[in-house]
mmCIF file of C-alpha atoms and ligand atoms in Angstrom:
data_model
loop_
_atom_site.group_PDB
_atom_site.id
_atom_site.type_symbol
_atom_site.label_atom_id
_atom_site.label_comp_id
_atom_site.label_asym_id
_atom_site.label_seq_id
_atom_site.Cartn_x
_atom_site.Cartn_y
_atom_site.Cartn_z
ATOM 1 C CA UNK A 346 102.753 39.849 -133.618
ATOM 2 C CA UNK A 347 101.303 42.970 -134.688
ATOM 3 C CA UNK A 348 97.287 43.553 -133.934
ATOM 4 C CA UNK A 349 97.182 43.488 -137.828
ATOM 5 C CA UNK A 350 97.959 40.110 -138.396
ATOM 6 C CA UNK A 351 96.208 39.155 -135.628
ATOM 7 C CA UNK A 352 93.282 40.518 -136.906
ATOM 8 C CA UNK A 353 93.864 39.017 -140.427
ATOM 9 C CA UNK A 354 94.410 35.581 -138.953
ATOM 10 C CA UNK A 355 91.125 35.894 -136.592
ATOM 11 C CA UNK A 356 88.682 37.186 -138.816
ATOM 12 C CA UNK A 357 88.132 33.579 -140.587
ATOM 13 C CA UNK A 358 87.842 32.360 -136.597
ATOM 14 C CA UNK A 359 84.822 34.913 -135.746
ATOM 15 C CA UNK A 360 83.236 34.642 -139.182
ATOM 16 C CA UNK A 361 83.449 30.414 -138.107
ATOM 17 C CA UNK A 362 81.796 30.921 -134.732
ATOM 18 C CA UNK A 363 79.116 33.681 -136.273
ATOM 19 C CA UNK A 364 78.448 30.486 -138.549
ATOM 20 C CA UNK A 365 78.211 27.749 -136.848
ATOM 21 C CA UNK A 366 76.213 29.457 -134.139
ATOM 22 C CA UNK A 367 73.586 29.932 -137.073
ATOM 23 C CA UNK A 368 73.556 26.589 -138.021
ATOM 24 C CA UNK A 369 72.641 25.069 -134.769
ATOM 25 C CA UNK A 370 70.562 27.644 -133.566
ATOM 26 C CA UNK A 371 68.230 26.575 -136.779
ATOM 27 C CA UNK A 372 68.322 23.238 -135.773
ATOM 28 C CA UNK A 373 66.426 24.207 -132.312
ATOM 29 C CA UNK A 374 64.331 27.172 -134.390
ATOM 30 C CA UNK A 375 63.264 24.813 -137.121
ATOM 31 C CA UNK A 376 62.195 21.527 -134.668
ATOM 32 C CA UNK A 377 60.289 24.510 -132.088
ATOM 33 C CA UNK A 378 58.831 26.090 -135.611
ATOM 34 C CA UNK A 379 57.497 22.346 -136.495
ATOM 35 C CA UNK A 380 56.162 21.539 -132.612
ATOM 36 C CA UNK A 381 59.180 18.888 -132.255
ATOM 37 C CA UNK A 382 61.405 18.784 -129.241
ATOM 38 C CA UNK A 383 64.632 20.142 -130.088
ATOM 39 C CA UNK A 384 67.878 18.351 -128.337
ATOM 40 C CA UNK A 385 69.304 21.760 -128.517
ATOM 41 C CA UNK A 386 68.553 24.547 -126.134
ATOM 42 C CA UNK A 387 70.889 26.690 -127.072
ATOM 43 C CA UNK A 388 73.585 27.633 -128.447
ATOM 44 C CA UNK A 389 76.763 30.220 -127.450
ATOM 45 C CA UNK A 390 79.833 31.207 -129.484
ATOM 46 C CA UNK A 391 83.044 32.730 -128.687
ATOM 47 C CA UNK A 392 86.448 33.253 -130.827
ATOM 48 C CA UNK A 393 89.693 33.123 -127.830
ATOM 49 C CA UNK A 394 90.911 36.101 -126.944
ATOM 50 C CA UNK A 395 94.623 36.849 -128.060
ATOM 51 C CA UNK A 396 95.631 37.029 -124.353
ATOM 52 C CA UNK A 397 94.134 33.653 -123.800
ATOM 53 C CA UNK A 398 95.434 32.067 -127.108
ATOM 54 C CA UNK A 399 99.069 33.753 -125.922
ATOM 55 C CA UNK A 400 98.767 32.567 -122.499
ATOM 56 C CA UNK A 401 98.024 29.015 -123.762
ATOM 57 C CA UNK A 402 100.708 28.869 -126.441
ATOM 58 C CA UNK A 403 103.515 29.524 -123.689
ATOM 59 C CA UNK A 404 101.880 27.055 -121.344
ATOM 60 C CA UNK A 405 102.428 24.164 -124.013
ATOM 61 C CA UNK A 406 105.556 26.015 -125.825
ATOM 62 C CA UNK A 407 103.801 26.707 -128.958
ATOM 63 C CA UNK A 408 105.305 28.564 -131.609
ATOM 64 C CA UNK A 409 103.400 31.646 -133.179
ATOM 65 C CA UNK A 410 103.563 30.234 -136.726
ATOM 66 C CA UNK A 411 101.964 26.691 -135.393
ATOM 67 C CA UNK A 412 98.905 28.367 -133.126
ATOM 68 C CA UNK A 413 96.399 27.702 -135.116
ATOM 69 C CA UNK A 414 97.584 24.234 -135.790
ATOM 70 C CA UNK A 415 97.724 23.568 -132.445
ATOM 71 C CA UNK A 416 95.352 25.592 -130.512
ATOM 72 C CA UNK A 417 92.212 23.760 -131.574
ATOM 73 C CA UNK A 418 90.021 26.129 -129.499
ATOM 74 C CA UNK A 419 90.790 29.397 -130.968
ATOM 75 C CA UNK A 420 86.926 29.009 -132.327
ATOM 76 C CA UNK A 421 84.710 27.629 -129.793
ATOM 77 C CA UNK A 422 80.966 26.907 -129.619
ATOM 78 C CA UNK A 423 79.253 25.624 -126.832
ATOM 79 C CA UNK A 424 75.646 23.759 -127.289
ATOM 80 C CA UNK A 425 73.530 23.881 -124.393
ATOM 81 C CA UNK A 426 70.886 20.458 -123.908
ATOM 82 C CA UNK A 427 68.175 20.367 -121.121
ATOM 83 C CA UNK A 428 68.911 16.267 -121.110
ATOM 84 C CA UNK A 429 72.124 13.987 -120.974
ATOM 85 C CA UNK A 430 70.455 11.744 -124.051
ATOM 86 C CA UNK A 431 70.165 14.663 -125.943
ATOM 87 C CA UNK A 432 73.933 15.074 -125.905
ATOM 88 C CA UNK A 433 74.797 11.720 -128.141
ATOM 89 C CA UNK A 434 71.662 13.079 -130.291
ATOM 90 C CA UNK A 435 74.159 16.200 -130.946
ATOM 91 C CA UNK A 436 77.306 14.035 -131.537
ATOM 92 C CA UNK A 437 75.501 11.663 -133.895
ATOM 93 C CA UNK A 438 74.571 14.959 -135.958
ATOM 94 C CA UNK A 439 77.647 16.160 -135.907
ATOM 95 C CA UNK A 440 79.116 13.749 -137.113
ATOM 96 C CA UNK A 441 75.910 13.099 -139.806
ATOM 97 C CA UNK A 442 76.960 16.995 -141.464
ATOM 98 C CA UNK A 443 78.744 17.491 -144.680
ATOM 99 C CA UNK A 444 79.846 21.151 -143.622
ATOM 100 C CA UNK A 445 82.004 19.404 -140.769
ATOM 101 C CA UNK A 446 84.743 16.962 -140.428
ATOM 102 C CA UNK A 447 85.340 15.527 -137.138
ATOM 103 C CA UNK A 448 88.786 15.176 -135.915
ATOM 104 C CA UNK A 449 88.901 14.382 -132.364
ATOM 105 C CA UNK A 450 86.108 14.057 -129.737
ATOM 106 C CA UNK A 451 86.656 13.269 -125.864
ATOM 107 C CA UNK A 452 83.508 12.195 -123.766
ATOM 108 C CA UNK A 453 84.106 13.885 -120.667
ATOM 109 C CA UNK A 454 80.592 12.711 -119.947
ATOM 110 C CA UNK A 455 81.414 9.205 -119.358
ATOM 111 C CA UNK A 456 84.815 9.828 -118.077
ATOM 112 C CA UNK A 457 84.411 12.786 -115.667
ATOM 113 C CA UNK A 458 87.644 14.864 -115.237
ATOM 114 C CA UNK A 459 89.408 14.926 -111.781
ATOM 115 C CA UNK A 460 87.889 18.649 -111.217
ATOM 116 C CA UNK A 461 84.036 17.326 -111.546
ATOM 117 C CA UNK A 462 84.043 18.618 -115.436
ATOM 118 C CA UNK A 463 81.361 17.066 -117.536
ATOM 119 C CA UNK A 464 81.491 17.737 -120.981
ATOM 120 C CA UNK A 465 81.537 16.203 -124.876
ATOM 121 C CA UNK A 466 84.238 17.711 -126.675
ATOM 122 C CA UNK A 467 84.623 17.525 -130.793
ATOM 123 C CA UNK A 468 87.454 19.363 -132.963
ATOM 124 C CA UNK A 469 85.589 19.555 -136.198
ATOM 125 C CA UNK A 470 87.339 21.297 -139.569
ATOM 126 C CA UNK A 471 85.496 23.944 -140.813
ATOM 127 C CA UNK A 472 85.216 25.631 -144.217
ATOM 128 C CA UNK A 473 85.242 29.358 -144.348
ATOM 129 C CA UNK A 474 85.151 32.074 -147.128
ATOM 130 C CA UNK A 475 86.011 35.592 -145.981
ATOM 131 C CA UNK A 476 87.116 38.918 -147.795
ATOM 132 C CA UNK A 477 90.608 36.866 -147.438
ATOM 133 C CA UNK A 478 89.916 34.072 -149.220
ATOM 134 C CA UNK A 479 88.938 30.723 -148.219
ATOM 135 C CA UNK A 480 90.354 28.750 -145.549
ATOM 136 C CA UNK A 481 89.705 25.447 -143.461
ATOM 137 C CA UNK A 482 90.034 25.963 -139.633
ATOM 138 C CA UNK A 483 89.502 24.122 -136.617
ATOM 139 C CA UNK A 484 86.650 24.623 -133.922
ATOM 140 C CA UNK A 485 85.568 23.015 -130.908
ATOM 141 C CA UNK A 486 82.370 22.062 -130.123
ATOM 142 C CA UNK A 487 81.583 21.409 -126.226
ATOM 143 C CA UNK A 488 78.192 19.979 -125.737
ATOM 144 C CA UNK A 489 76.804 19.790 -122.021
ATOM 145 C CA UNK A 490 73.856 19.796 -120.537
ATOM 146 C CA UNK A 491 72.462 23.067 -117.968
ATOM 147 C CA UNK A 492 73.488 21.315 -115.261
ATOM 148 C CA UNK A 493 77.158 20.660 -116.387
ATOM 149 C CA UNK A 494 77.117 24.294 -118.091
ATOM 150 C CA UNK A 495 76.114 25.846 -114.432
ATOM 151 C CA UNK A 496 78.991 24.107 -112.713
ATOM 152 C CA UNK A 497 81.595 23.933 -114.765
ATOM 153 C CA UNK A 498 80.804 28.892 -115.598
ATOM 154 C CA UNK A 499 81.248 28.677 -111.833
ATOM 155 C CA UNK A 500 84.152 26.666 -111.856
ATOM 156 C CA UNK A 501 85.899 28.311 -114.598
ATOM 157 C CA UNK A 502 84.962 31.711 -112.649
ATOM 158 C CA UNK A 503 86.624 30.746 -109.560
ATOM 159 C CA UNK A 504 89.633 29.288 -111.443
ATOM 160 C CA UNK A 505 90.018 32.731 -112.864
ATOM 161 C CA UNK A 506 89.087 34.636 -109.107
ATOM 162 C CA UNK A 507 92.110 32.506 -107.482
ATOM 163 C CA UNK A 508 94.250 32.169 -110.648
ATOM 164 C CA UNK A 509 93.939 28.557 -111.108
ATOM 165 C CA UNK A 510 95.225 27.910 -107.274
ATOM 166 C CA UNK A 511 91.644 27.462 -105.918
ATOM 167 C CA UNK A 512 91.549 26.872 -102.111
ATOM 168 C CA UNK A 513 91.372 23.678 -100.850
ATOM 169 C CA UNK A 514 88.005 23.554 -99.457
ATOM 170 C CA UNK A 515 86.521 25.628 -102.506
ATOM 171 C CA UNK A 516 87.925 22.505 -104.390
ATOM 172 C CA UNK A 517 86.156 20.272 -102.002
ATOM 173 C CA UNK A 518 83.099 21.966 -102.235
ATOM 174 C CA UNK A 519 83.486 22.463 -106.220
ATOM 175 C CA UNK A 520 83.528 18.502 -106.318
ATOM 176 C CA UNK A 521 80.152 18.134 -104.062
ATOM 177 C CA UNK A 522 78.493 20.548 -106.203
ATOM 178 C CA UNK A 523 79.410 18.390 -108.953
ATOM 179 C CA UNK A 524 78.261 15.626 -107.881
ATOM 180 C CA UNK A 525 74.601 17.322 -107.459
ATOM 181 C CA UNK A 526 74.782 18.445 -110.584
ATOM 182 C CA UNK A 527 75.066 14.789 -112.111
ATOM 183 C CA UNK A 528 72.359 13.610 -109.644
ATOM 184 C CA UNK A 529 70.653 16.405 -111.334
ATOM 185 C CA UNK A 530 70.978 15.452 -114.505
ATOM 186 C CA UNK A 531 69.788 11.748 -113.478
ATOM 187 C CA UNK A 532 66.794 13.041 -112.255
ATOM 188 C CA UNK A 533 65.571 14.624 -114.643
ATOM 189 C CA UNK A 534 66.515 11.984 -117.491
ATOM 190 C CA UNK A 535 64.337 10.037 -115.124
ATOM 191 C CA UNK A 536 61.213 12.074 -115.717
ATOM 192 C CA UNK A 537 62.226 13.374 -119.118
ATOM 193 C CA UNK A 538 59.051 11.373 -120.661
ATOM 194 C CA UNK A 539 56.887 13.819 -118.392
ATOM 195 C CA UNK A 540 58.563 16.761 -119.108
ATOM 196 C CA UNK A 541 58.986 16.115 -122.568
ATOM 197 C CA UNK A 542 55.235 15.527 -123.375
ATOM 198 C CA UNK A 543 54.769 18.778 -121.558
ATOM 199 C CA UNK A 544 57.298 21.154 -123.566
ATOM 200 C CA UNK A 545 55.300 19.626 -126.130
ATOM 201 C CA UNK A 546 51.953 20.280 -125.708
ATOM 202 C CA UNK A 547 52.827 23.850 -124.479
ATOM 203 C CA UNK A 548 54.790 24.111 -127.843
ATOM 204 C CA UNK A 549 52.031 22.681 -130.308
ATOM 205 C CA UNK A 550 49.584 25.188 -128.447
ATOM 206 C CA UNK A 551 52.244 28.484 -129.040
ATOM 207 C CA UNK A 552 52.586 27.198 -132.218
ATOM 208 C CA UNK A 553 48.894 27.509 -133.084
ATOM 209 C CA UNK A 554 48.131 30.425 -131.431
ATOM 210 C CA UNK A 555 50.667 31.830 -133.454
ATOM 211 C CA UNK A 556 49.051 30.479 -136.558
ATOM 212 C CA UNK A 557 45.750 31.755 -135.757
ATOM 213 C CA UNK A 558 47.299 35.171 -134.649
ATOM 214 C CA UNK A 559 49.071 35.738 -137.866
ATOM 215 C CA UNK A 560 46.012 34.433 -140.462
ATOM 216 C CA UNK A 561 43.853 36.725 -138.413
ATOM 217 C CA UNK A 562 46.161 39.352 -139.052
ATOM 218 C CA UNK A 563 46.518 38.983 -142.913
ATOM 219 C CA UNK A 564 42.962 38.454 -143.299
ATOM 220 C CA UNK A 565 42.079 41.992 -141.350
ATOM 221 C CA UNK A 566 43.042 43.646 -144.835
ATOM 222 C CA UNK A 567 41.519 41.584 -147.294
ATOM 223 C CA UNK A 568 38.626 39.695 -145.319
ATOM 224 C CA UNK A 569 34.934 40.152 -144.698
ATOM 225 C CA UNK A 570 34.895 42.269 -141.440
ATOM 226 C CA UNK A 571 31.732 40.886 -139.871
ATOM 227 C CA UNK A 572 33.167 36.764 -140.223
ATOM 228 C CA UNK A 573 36.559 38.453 -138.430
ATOM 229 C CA UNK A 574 34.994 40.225 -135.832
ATOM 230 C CA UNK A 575 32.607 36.706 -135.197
ATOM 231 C CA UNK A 576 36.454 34.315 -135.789
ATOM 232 C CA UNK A 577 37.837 36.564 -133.074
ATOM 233 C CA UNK A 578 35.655 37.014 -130.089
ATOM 234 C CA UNK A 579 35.328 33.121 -130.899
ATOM 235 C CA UNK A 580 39.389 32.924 -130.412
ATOM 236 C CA UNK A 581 38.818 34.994 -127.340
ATOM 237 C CA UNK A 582 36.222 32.695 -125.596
ATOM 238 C CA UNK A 583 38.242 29.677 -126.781
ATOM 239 C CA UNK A 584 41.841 31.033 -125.270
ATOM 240 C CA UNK A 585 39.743 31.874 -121.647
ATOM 241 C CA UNK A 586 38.125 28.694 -121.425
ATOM 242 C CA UNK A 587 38.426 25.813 -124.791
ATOM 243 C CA UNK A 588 40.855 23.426 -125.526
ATOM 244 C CA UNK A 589 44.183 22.595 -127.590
ATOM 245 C CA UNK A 590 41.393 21.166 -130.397
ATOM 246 C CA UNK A 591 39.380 23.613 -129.981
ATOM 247 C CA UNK A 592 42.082 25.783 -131.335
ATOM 248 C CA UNK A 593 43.375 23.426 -133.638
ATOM 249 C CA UNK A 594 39.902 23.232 -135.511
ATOM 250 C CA UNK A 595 39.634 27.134 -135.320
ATOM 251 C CA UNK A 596 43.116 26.940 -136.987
ATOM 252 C CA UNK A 597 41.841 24.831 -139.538
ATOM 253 C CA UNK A 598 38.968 26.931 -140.473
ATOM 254 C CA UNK A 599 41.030 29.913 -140.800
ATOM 255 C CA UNK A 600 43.183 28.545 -142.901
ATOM 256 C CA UNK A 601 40.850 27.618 -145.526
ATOM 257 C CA UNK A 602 39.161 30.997 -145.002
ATOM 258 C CA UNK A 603 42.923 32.153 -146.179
ATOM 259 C CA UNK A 604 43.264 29.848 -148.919
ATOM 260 C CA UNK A 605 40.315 31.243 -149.800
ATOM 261 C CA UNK A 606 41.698 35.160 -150.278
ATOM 262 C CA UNK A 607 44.947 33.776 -150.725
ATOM 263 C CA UNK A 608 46.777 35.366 -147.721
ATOM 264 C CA UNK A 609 48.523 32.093 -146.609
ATOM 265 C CA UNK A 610 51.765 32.908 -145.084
ATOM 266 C CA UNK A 611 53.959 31.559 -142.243
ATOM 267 C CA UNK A 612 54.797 33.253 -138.957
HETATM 268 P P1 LIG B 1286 88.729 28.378 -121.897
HETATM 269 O O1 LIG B 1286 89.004 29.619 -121.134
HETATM 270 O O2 LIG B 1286 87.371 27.812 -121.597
HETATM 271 O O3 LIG B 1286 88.977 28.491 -123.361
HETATM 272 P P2 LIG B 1286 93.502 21.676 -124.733
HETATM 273 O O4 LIG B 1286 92.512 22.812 -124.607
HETATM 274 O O5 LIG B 1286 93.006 20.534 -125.588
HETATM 275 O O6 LIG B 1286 94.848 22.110 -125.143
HETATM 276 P P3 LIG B 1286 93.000 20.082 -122.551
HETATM 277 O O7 LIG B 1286 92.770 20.527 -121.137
HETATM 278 O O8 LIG B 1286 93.696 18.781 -122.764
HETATM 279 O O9 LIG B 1286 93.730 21.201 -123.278
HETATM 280 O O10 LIG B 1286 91.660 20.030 -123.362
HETATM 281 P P4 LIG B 1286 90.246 19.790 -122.845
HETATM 282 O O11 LIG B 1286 90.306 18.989 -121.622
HETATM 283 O O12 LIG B 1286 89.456 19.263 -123.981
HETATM 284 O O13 LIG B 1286 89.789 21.278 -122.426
HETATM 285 C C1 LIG B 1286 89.445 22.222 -123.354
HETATM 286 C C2 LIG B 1286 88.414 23.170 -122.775
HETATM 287 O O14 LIG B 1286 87.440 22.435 -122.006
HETATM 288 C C3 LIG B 1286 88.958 24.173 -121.798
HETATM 289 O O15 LIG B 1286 89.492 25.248 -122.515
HETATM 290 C C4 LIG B 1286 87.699 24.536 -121.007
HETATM 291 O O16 LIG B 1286 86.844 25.363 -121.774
HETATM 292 C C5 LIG B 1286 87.018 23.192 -120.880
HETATM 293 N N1 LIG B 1286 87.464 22.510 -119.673
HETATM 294 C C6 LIG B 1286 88.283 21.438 -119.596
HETATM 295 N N2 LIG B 1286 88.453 21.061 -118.328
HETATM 296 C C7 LIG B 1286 87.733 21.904 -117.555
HETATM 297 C C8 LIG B 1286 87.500 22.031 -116.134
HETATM 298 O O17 LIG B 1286 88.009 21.269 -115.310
HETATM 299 N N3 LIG B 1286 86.675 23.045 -115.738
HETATM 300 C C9 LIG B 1286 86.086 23.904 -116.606
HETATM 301 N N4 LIG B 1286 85.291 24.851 -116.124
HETATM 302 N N5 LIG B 1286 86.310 23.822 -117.948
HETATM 303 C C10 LIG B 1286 87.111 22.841 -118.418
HETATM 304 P P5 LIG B 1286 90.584 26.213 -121.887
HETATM 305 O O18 LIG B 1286 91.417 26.734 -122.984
HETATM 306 O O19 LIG B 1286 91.292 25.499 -120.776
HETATM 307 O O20 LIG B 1286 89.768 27.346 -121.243
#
């Protein structure tokens, strides 16, 4: 096939990926912008490269005019969680969105693959509309937590390194380290509680130093100089030594102070 066509039939593919990658990334932007805990970390995007998408169509004797039928990858996105339980949150709002039909999912979380892979796979349809026209492709979604992402870049490094024949013992060791990595993961679902409440807190406290930052900001250019000066070495003193409602109440106060000049606005 000539690069040309390629090109016309992977445009749709990249402009999916560029998408979806937006999408989700909100999802973790918008819960960190409103001091919630987001069950996504984060998110990466990649559209297969032709030798890849060649490679696999001769490996299951696909024809060129039924690739992107059958090569459901061609568009992948992979979502990043710090917790197993956040994985099923994912799924379930996956499979909540309009903008995506599911058509397959396999829960290589539950059912670990021979190699140690750990992994929640879903083929979703996708609507796109490009320079082209509009089309409805496939993509797949592989959600994993750190832990399972860590092994299984290593693991798909080395497969690459020794061409797929990996050595014996690097096999044997692969599987240990897989094993960690899911006594990993059940660790830290164990104290997830702990560490949640402490992402949070950290969070809420960005969140309003950000606040305060920003309303100090605005009102620089509009505001009574002396009251700023007097707000801010009060900030100061509160950031070196005060507490989270400390700040909150500062917040508070500036932002009726803002109301006041109108100069609300949101970082
Ligand atoms: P790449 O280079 O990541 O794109 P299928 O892809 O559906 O035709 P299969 O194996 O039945 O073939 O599907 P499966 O199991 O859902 O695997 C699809 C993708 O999952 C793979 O794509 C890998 O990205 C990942 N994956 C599956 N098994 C393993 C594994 O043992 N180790 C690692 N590191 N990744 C795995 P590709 O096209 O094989 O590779």
């Amino acid at each position: 096939m000539e690069i040309q066509q390629w090109r016309e039939i992977l445009i749709p593919y990249q402009q999916a990926v560029q998408e979806l990658k937006v999408k989700f990334e909100s999802i973790a932007n918008e819960n960190r912008k409103l001091s919630q805990y987001s069950p996504i970390e984060y998110v990466t995007g990649r559209v297969k490269k032709i030798s890849s998408i060649l490679e696999k169509a001769q490996k299951k004797a696909i024809s060129l005019s039924s690739i992107e039928n059958e090569i459901e990858d061609i568009a992948g996105i992979r979502i990043i969680c710090q917790f197993v339980e956040d994985i099923d949150k994912v799924v379930e709002f996956i499979k909540s969105r309009k903008d995506m039909q599911v058509k397959s999912e396999k829960n290589y979380v539950s059912n670990t693959k021979p190699s140690g892979y750990r992994s929640y796979h879903i083929i979703v349809y996708y609507d796109v509309h490009t320079a082209l026209g509009a089309k409805k492709l496939q993509a797949e979604i592989q959600i994993r937590t750190l832990a399972m992402n860590f092994w299984a870049t290593i693991e798909h490094s080395l497969k690459y390194k020794y061409e797929k024949n990996i050595p014996e013992k690097i096999v044997e060791r692969l599987s240990n380290a897989a094993h960690a990595a899911y006594v990993l993961d059940r660790e830290m679902s164990r104290i997830r509680i702990e560490i949640l409440e402490a992402q949070k807190s950290f969070q809420y406290k960005s969140n309003i130093i950000a606040d305060i930052l920003n309303t100090l900001q605005n009102l620089n250019h509009v505001g009574n100089k002396n009251e700023i000066v007097s707000i801010q070495s009060e900030f100061n003193r509160i950031l070196e030594k005060g507490t989270v409602e400390q700040l909150a109440s500062l917040s508070k106060r500036l932002d009726v102070i803002a109301q006041g000049y109108k100069v609300q606005s949101l970082t």
